[in-house]
JSON list of C-alpha atoms in Angstrom, two decimals:
[
{"chain": "A", "resi": 1212, "resn": "MET", "atom": "CA", "xyz": [0.00, -0.07, -0.01]},
{"chain": "A", "resi": 1213, "resn": "TYR", "atom": "CA", "xyz": [1.22, 3.52, -0.86]},
{"chain": "A", "resi": 1214, "resn": "LEU", "atom": "CA", "xyz": [-0.19, 6.38, 1.25]},
{"chain": "A", "resi": 1215, "resn": "HIS", "atom": "CA", "xyz": [0.01, 9.88, -0.03]},
{"chain": "A", "resi": 1216, "resn": "TRP", "atom": "CA", "xyz": [-1.49, 12.91, 1.76]},
{"chain": "A", "resi": 1217, "resn": "SER", "atom": "CA", "xyz": [-1.11, 16.36, 0.37]},
{"chain": "A", "resi": 1218, "resn": "GLU", "atom": "CA", "xyz": [-1.96, 19.57, 2.19]},
{"chain": "A", "resi": 1219, "resn": "LEU", "atom": "CA", "xyz": [-3.93, 17.89, 4.91]},
{"chain": "A", "resi": 1220, "resn": "LEU", "atom": "CA", "xyz": [-4.90, 19.98, 7.87]},
{"chain": "A", "resi": 1221, "resn": "ILE", "atom": "CA", "xyz": [-5.58, 17.20, 10.33]},
{"chain": "A", "resi": 1222, "resn": "ALA", "atom": "CA", "xyz": [-4.87, 17.04, 14.02]},
{"chain": "A", "resi": 1223, "resn": "GLU", "atom": "CA", "xyz": [-4.24, 14.26, 16.48]},
{"chain": "A", "resi": 1224, "resn": "ALA", "atom": "CA", "xyz": [-7.66, 12.65, 16.15]},
{"chain": "A", "resi": 1225, "resn": "GLY", "atom": "CA", "xyz": [-7.43, 12.52, 12.37]},
{"chain": "A", "resi": 1226, "resn": "ALA", "atom": "CA", "xyz": [-3.93, 11.03, 12.42]},
{"chain": "A", "resi": 1227, "resn": "ALA", "atom": "CA", "xyz": [-4.95, 8.54, 15.01]},
{"chain": "A", "resi": 1228, "resn": "GLY", "atom": "CA", "xyz": [-7.75, 7.36, 12.71]},
{"chain": "A", "resi": 1229, "resn": "LEU", "atom": "CA", "xyz": [-5.17, 6.75, 9.95]},
{"chain": "A", "resi": 1230, "resn": "GLN", "atom": "CA", "xyz": [-2.88, 4.58, 12.08]},
{"chain": "A", "resi": 1231, "resn": "PRO", "atom": "CA", "xyz": [-4.18, 1.18, 10.76]},
{"chain": "A", "resi": 1232, "resn": "TYR", "atom": "CA", "xyz": [-3.37, 2.34, 7.17]},
{"chain": "A", "resi": 1233, "resn": "VAL", "atom": "CA", "xyz": [0.09, 3.66, 8.23]},
{"chain": "A", "resi": 1234, "resn": "SER", "atom": "CA", "xyz": [1.00, 0.39, 9.79]},
{"chain": "A", "resi": 1235, "resn": "ALA", "atom": "CA", "xyz": [0.26, -1.51, 6.55]},
{"chain": "A", "resi": 1236, "resn": "ALA", "atom": "CA", "xyz": [1.91, 1.02, 4.26]},
{"chain": "A", "resi": 1237, "resn": "ARG", "atom": "CA", "xyz": [5.10, 0.27, 2.30]},
{"chain": "A", "resi": 1238, "resn": "ALA", "atom": "CA", "xyz": [5.47, 3.94, 1.44]},
{"chain": "A", "resi": 1239, "resn": "VAL", "atom": "CA", "xyz": [4.21, 6.99, 3.18]},
{"chain": "A", "resi": 1240, "resn": "SER", "atom": "CA", "xyz": [4.14, 10.42, 1.58]},
{"chain": "A", "resi": 1241, "resn": "THR", "atom": "CA", "xyz": [2.78, 13.67, 2.84]},
{"chain": "A", "resi": 1242, "resn": "THR", "atom": "CA", "xyz": [3.23, 17.30, 1.78]},
{"chain": "A", "resi": 1243, "resn": "ARG", "atom": "CA", "xyz": [2.36, 20.57, 3.41]},
{"chain": "A", "resi": 1244, "resn": "MET", "atom": "CA", "xyz": [0.74, 19.05, 6.43]},
{"chain": "A", "resi": 1245, "resn": "GLY", "atom": "CA", "xyz": [0.17, 21.50, 9.29]},
{"chain": "A", "resi": 1246, "resn": "PRO", "atom": "CA", "xyz": [2.28, 21.35, 12.44]},
{"chain": "A", "resi": 1247, "resn": "GLU", "atom": "CA", "xyz": [-0.34, 19.64, 14.62]},
{"chain": "A", "resi": 1248, "resn": "GLY", "atom": "CA", "xyz": [-1.11, 17.01, 11.98]},
{"chain": "A", "resi": 1249, "resn": "LEU", "atom": "CA", "xyz": [2.55, 16.42, 11.32]},
{"chain": "A", "resi": 1250, "resn": "ALA", "atom": "CA", "xyz": [3.26, 15.95, 15.01]},
{"chain": "A", "resi": 1251, "resn": "ALA", "atom": "CA", "xyz": [0.40, 13.45, 15.25]},
{"chain": "A", "resi": 1252, "resn": "LEU", "atom": "CA", "xyz": [1.56, 11.64, 12.06]},
{"chain": "A", "resi": 1253, "resn": "LEU", "atom": "CA", "xyz": [5.13, 11.39, 13.36]},
{"chain": "A", "resi": 1254, "resn": "ALA", "atom": "CA", "xyz": [3.83, 10.02, 16.64]},
{"chain": "A", "resi": 1255, "resn": "ALA", "atom": "CA", "xyz": [1.81, 7.37, 14.69]},
{"chain": "A", "resi": 1256, "resn": "LEU", "atom": "CA", "xyz": [4.86, 6.56, 12.62]},
{"chain": "A", "resi": 1257, "resn": "ARG", "atom": "CA", "xyz": [6.92, 5.94, 15.76]},
{"chain": "A", "resi": 1258, "resn": "THR", "atom": "CA", "xyz": [4.59, 3.12, 16.76]},
{"chain": "A", "resi": 1259, "resn": "HIS", "atom": "CA", "xyz": [3.17, 1.94, 13.46]},
{"chain": "A", "resi": 1260, "resn": "LEU", "atom": "CA", "xyz": [5.70, 2.36, 10.77]},
{"chain": "A", "resi": 1261, "resn": "HIS", "atom": "CA", "xyz": [6.83, -1.28, 10.57]},
{"chain": "A", "resi": 1262, "resn": "SER", "atom": "CA", "xyz": [6.76, -2.13, 6.89]},
{"chain": "A", "resi": 1263, "resn": "ALA", "atom": "CA", "xyz": [7.37, 1.17, 5.12]},
{"chain": "A", "resi": 1264, "resn": "THR", "atom": "CA", "xyz": [10.68, 1.56, 3.28]},
{"chain": "A", "resi": 1265, "resn": "MET", "atom": "CA", "xyz": [9.93, 4.98, 1.81]},
{"chain": "A", "resi": 1266, "resn": "LEU", "atom": "CA", "xyz": [9.04, 8.17, 3.67]},
{"chain": "A", "resi": 1267, "resn": "CYS", "atom": "CA", "xyz": [8.43, 11.52, 2.05]},
{"chain": "A", "resi": 1268, "resn": "LEU", "atom": "CA", "xyz": [7.87, 14.58, 4.30]},
{"chain": "A", "resi": 1269, "resn": "ASP", "atom": "CA", "xyz": [8.47, 17.19, 1.57]},
{"chain": "A", "resi": 1270, "resn": "ARG", "atom": "CA", "xyz": [7.17, 20.67, 2.51]},
{"chain": "A", "resi": 1271, "resn": "CYS", "atom": "CA", "xyz": [6.22, 19.63, 6.04]},
{"chain": "A", "resi": 1272, "resn": "PRO", "atom": "CA", "xyz": [7.37, 22.06, 8.74]},
{"chain": "A", "resi": 1273, "resn": "LEU", "atom": "CA", "xyz": [10.00, 19.88, 10.32]},
{"chain": "A", "resi": 1274, "resn": "GLY", "atom": "CA", "xyz": [12.37, 22.70, 11.11]},
{"chain": "A", "resi": 1275, "resn": "LYS", "atom": "CA", "xyz": [15.63, 22.09, 12.88]},
{"chain": "A", "resi": 1276, "resn": "ALA", "atom": "CA", "xyz": [14.23, 20.51, 16.05]},
{"chain": "A", "resi": 1277, "resn": "GLY", "atom": "CA", "xyz": [11.77, 18.30, 14.27]},
{"chain": "A", "resi": 1278, "resn": "ALA", "atom": "CA", "xyz": [14.32, 16.96, 11.85]},
{"chain": "A", "resi": 1279, "resn": "ALA", "atom": "CA", "xyz": [16.66, 16.21, 14.74]},
{"chain": "A", "resi": 1280, "resn": "ARG", "atom": "CA", "xyz": [14.02, 14.40, 16.80]},
{"chain": "A", "resi": 1281, "resn": "PHE", "atom": "CA", "xyz": [12.84, 12.45, 13.76]},
{"chain": "A", "resi": 1282, "resn": "VAL", "atom": "CA", "xyz": [16.24, 11.17, 12.57]},
{"chain": "A", "resi": 1283, "resn": "HIS", "atom": "CA", "xyz": [17.25, 9.95, 15.98]},
{"chain": "A", "resi": 1284, "resn": "ALA", "atom": "CA", "xyz": [14.06, 7.94, 16.55]},
{"chain": "A", "resi": 1285, "resn": "SER", "atom": "CA", "xyz": [14.42, 4.16, 16.58]},
{"chain": "A", "resi": 1286, "resn": "HIS", "atom": "CA", "xyz": [11.55, 3.56, 14.10]},
{"chain": "A", "resi": 1287, "resn": "VAL", "atom": "CA", "xyz": [13.38, 4.78, 11.01]},
{"chain": "A", "resi": 1288, "resn": "GLY", "atom": "CA", "xyz": [16.05, 2.20, 10.70]},
{"chain": "A", "resi": 1289, "resn": "HIS", "atom": "CA", "xyz": [14.40, 0.09, 7.93]},
{"chain": "A", "resi": 1290, "resn": "LEU", "atom": "CA", "xyz": [13.84, 3.11, 5.68]},
{"chain": "A", "resi": 1291, "resn": "ARG", "atom": "CA", "xyz": [15.54, 2.93, 2.26]},
{"chain": "A", "resi": 1292, "resn": "SER", "atom": "CA", "xyz": [14.27, 6.26, 0.83]},
{"chain": "A", "resi": 1293, "resn": "LEU", "atom": "CA", "xyz": [13.83, 9.40, 2.81]},
{"chain": "A", "resi": 1294, "resn": "SER", "atom": "CA", "xyz": [12.77, 12.81, 1.36]},
{"chain": "A", "resi": 1295, "resn": "MET", "atom": "CA", "xyz": [12.57, 15.96, 3.42]},
{"chain": "A", "resi": 1296, "resn": "CYS", "atom": "CA", "xyz": [12.72, 18.62, 0.74]},
{"chain": "A", "resi": 1297, "resn": "GLU", "atom": "CA", "xyz": [11.65, 22.13, 1.59]},
{"chain": "A", "resi": 1298, "resn": "ALA", "atom": "CA", "xyz": [11.01, 21.18, 5.20]},
{"chain": "A", "resi": 1299, "resn": "GLY", "atom": "CA", "xyz": [12.68, 24.09, 6.97]},
{"chain": "A", "resi": 1300, "resn": "ILE", "atom": "CA", "xyz": [15.80, 21.95, 7.83]},
{"chain": "A", "resi": 1301, "resn": "THR", "atom": "CA", "xyz": [18.67, 24.12, 8.86]},
{"chain": "A", "resi": 1302, "resn": "CYS", "atom": "CA", "xyz": [22.24, 23.46, 9.88]},
{"chain": "A", "resi": 1303, "resn": "GLN", "atom": "CA", "xyz": [21.28, 21.80, 13.24]},
{"chain": "A", "resi": 1304, "resn": "GLY", "atom": "CA", "xyz": [18.81, 19.36, 11.65]},
{"chain": "A", "resi": 1305, "resn": "ALA", "atom": "CA", "xyz": [21.08, 18.45, 8.84]},
{"chain": "A", "resi": 1306, "resn": "ALA", "atom": "CA", "xyz": [23.96, 17.84, 11.30]},
{"chain": "A", "resi": 1307, "resn": "ALA", "atom": "CA", "xyz": [21.70, 15.52, 13.24]},
{"chain": "A", "resi": 1308, "resn": "LEU", "atom": "CA", "xyz": [20.86, 13.76, 10.04]},
{"chain": "A", "resi": 1309, "resn": "ALA", "atom": "CA", "xyz": [24.63, 13.29, 9.29]},
{"chain": "A", "resi": 1310, "resn": "GLY", "atom": "CA", "xyz": [25.02, 11.62, 12.70]},
{"chain": "A", "resi": 1311, "resn": "ALA", "atom": "CA", "xyz": [22.02, 9.42, 12.09]},
{"chain": "A", "resi": 1312, "resn": "LEU", "atom": "CA", "xyz": [23.56, 8.11, 8.87]},
{"chain": "A", "resi": 1313, "resn": "HIS", "atom": "CA", "xyz": [25.99, 6.20, 10.94]},
{"chain": "A", "resi": 1314, "resn": "ALA", "atom": "CA", "xyz": [23.32, 4.55, 12.99]},
{"chain": "A", "resi": 1315, "resn": "GLY", "atom": "CA", "xyz": [19.58, 4.37, 12.44]},
{"chain": "A", "resi": 1316, "resn": "LEU", "atom": "CA", "xyz": [19.62, 5.55, 8.86]},
{"chain": "A", "resi": 1317, "resn": "SER", "atom": "CA", "xyz": [22.54, 3.49, 7.63]},
{"chain": "A", "resi": 1318, "resn": "GLY", "atom": "CA", "xyz": [20.43, 1.48, 5.15]},
{"chain": "A", "resi": 1319, "resn": "LEU", "atom": "CA", "xyz": [19.28, 4.46, 3.08]},
{"chain": "A", "resi": 1320, "resn": "THR", "atom": "CA", "xyz": [19.66, 4.22, -0.70]},
{"chain": "A", "resi": 1321, "resn": "ARG", "atom": "CA", "xyz": [17.99, 7.58, -1.54]},
{"chain": "A", "resi": 1322, "resn": "LEU", "atom": "CA", "xyz": [18.07, 10.87, 0.47]},
{"chain": "A", "resi": 1323, "resn": "HIS", "atom": "CA", "xyz": [16.49, 14.04, -0.74]},
{"chain": "A", "resi": 1324, "resn": "LEU", "atom": "CA", "xyz": [17.06, 17.28, 1.12]},
{"chain": "A", "resi": 1325, "resn": "GLY", "atom": "CA", "xyz": [16.51, 19.93, -1.55]},
{"chain": "A", "resi": 1326, "resn": "ILE", "atom": "CA", "xyz": [15.41, 23.46, -0.83]},
{"chain": "A", "resi": 1327, "resn": "ASN", "atom": "CA", "xyz": [16.55, 23.57, 2.74]},
{"chain": "A", "resi": 1328, "resn": "ARG", "atom": "CA", "xyz": [19.03, 25.93, 4.30]},
{"chain": "A", "resi": 1329, "resn": "ILE", "atom": "CA", "xyz": [21.51, 23.45, 5.68]},
{"chain": "A", "resi": 1330, "resn": "GLY", "atom": "CA", "xyz": [24.57, 25.67, 5.21]},
{"chain": "A", "resi": 1331, "resn": "ASP", "atom": "CA", "xyz": [28.19, 24.76, 4.54]},
{"chain": "A", "resi": 1332, "resn": "GLN", "atom": "CA", "xyz": [28.95, 23.25, 7.94]},
{"chain": "A", "resi": 1333, "resn": "ALA", "atom": "CA", "xyz": [26.09, 20.76, 7.78]},
{"chain": "A", "resi": 1334, "resn": "ALA", "atom": "CA", "xyz": [26.93, 19.97, 4.14]},
{"chain": "A", "resi": 1335, "resn": "GLU", "atom": "CA", "xyz": [30.48, 19.19, 5.20]},
{"chain": "A", "resi": 1336, "resn": "ALA", "atom": "CA", "xyz": [29.14, 17.05, 8.03]},
{"chain": "A", "resi": 1337, "resn": "LEU", "atom": "CA", "xyz": [27.06, 15.07, 5.64]},
{"chain": "A", "resi": 1338, "resn": "ALA", "atom": "CA", "xyz": [29.99, 14.67, 3.22]},
{"chain": "A", "resi": 1339, "resn": "HIS", "atom": "CA", "xyz": [32.27, 13.55, 6.11]},
{"chain": "A", "resi": 1340, "resn": "ALA", "atom": "CA", "xyz": [29.76, 11.01, 7.29]},
{"chain": "A", "resi": 1341, "resn": "LEU", "atom": "CA", "xyz": [29.45, 9.54, 3.74]},
{"chain": "A", "resi": 1342, "resn": "ARG", "atom": "CA", "xyz": [33.24, 9.49, 3.31]},
{"chain": "A", "resi": 1343, "resn": "ALA", "atom": "CA", "xyz": [33.57, 7.69, 6.63]},
{"chain": "A", "resi": 1344, "resn": "GLY", "atom": "CA", "xyz": [31.28, 4.91, 5.33]},
{"chain": "A", "resi": 1345, "resn": "ALA", "atom": "CA", "xyz": [27.85, 5.95, 6.68]},
{"chain": "A", "resi": 1346, "resn": "ALA", "atom": "CA", "xyz": [24.96, 4.77, 4.55]},
{"chain": "A", "resi": 1347, "resn": "PRO", "atom": "CA", "xyz": [27.06, 2.59, 2.29]},
{"chain": "A", "resi": 1348, "resn": "GLN", "atom": "CA", "xyz": [24.25, 1.77, -0.01]},
{"chain": "A", "resi": 1349, "resn": "LEU", "atom": "CA", "xyz": [23.28, 5.41, -0.66]},
{"chain": "A", "resi": 1350, "resn": "SER", "atom": "CA", "xyz": [23.12, 5.89, -4.44]},
{"chain": "A", "resi": 1351, "resn": "VAL", "atom": "CA", "xyz": [20.96, 9.06, -4.66]},
{"chain": "A", "resi": 1352, "resn": "LEU", "atom": "CA", "xyz": [21.67, 12.20, -2.74]},
{"chain": "A", "resi": 1353, "resn": "GLY", "atom": "CA", "xyz": [19.83, 15.34, -3.69]}
]
């Protein structure tokens, strides 16, 4: 099953109702979800994202703190494709992502971070992580 939500303005109750579908999904994609709905969806993903190998959070307001919390969660280790384009990720969030490439996200084959303001330091941290052998199967970085 492939789930795609675009520009949904749902809150905790709506995301809770979607949990059975999230747990069966192989791919989950959402764009422009509001902060409350996104928080509820990420909470649902923490407990129900068991079979998905692709997660797209493009244009969701992750910001620096949200990106850091997300990438260090234990539920993301089986992901192979992760897209967080135009998600407000800054240097701090990208640096957290670089660290997660060594651990929980080491199996990624595709990583998309376009249209974020990660800055030179975070870009160098990502490059250093990849040179050091993090995410050895990564074939697409954009």
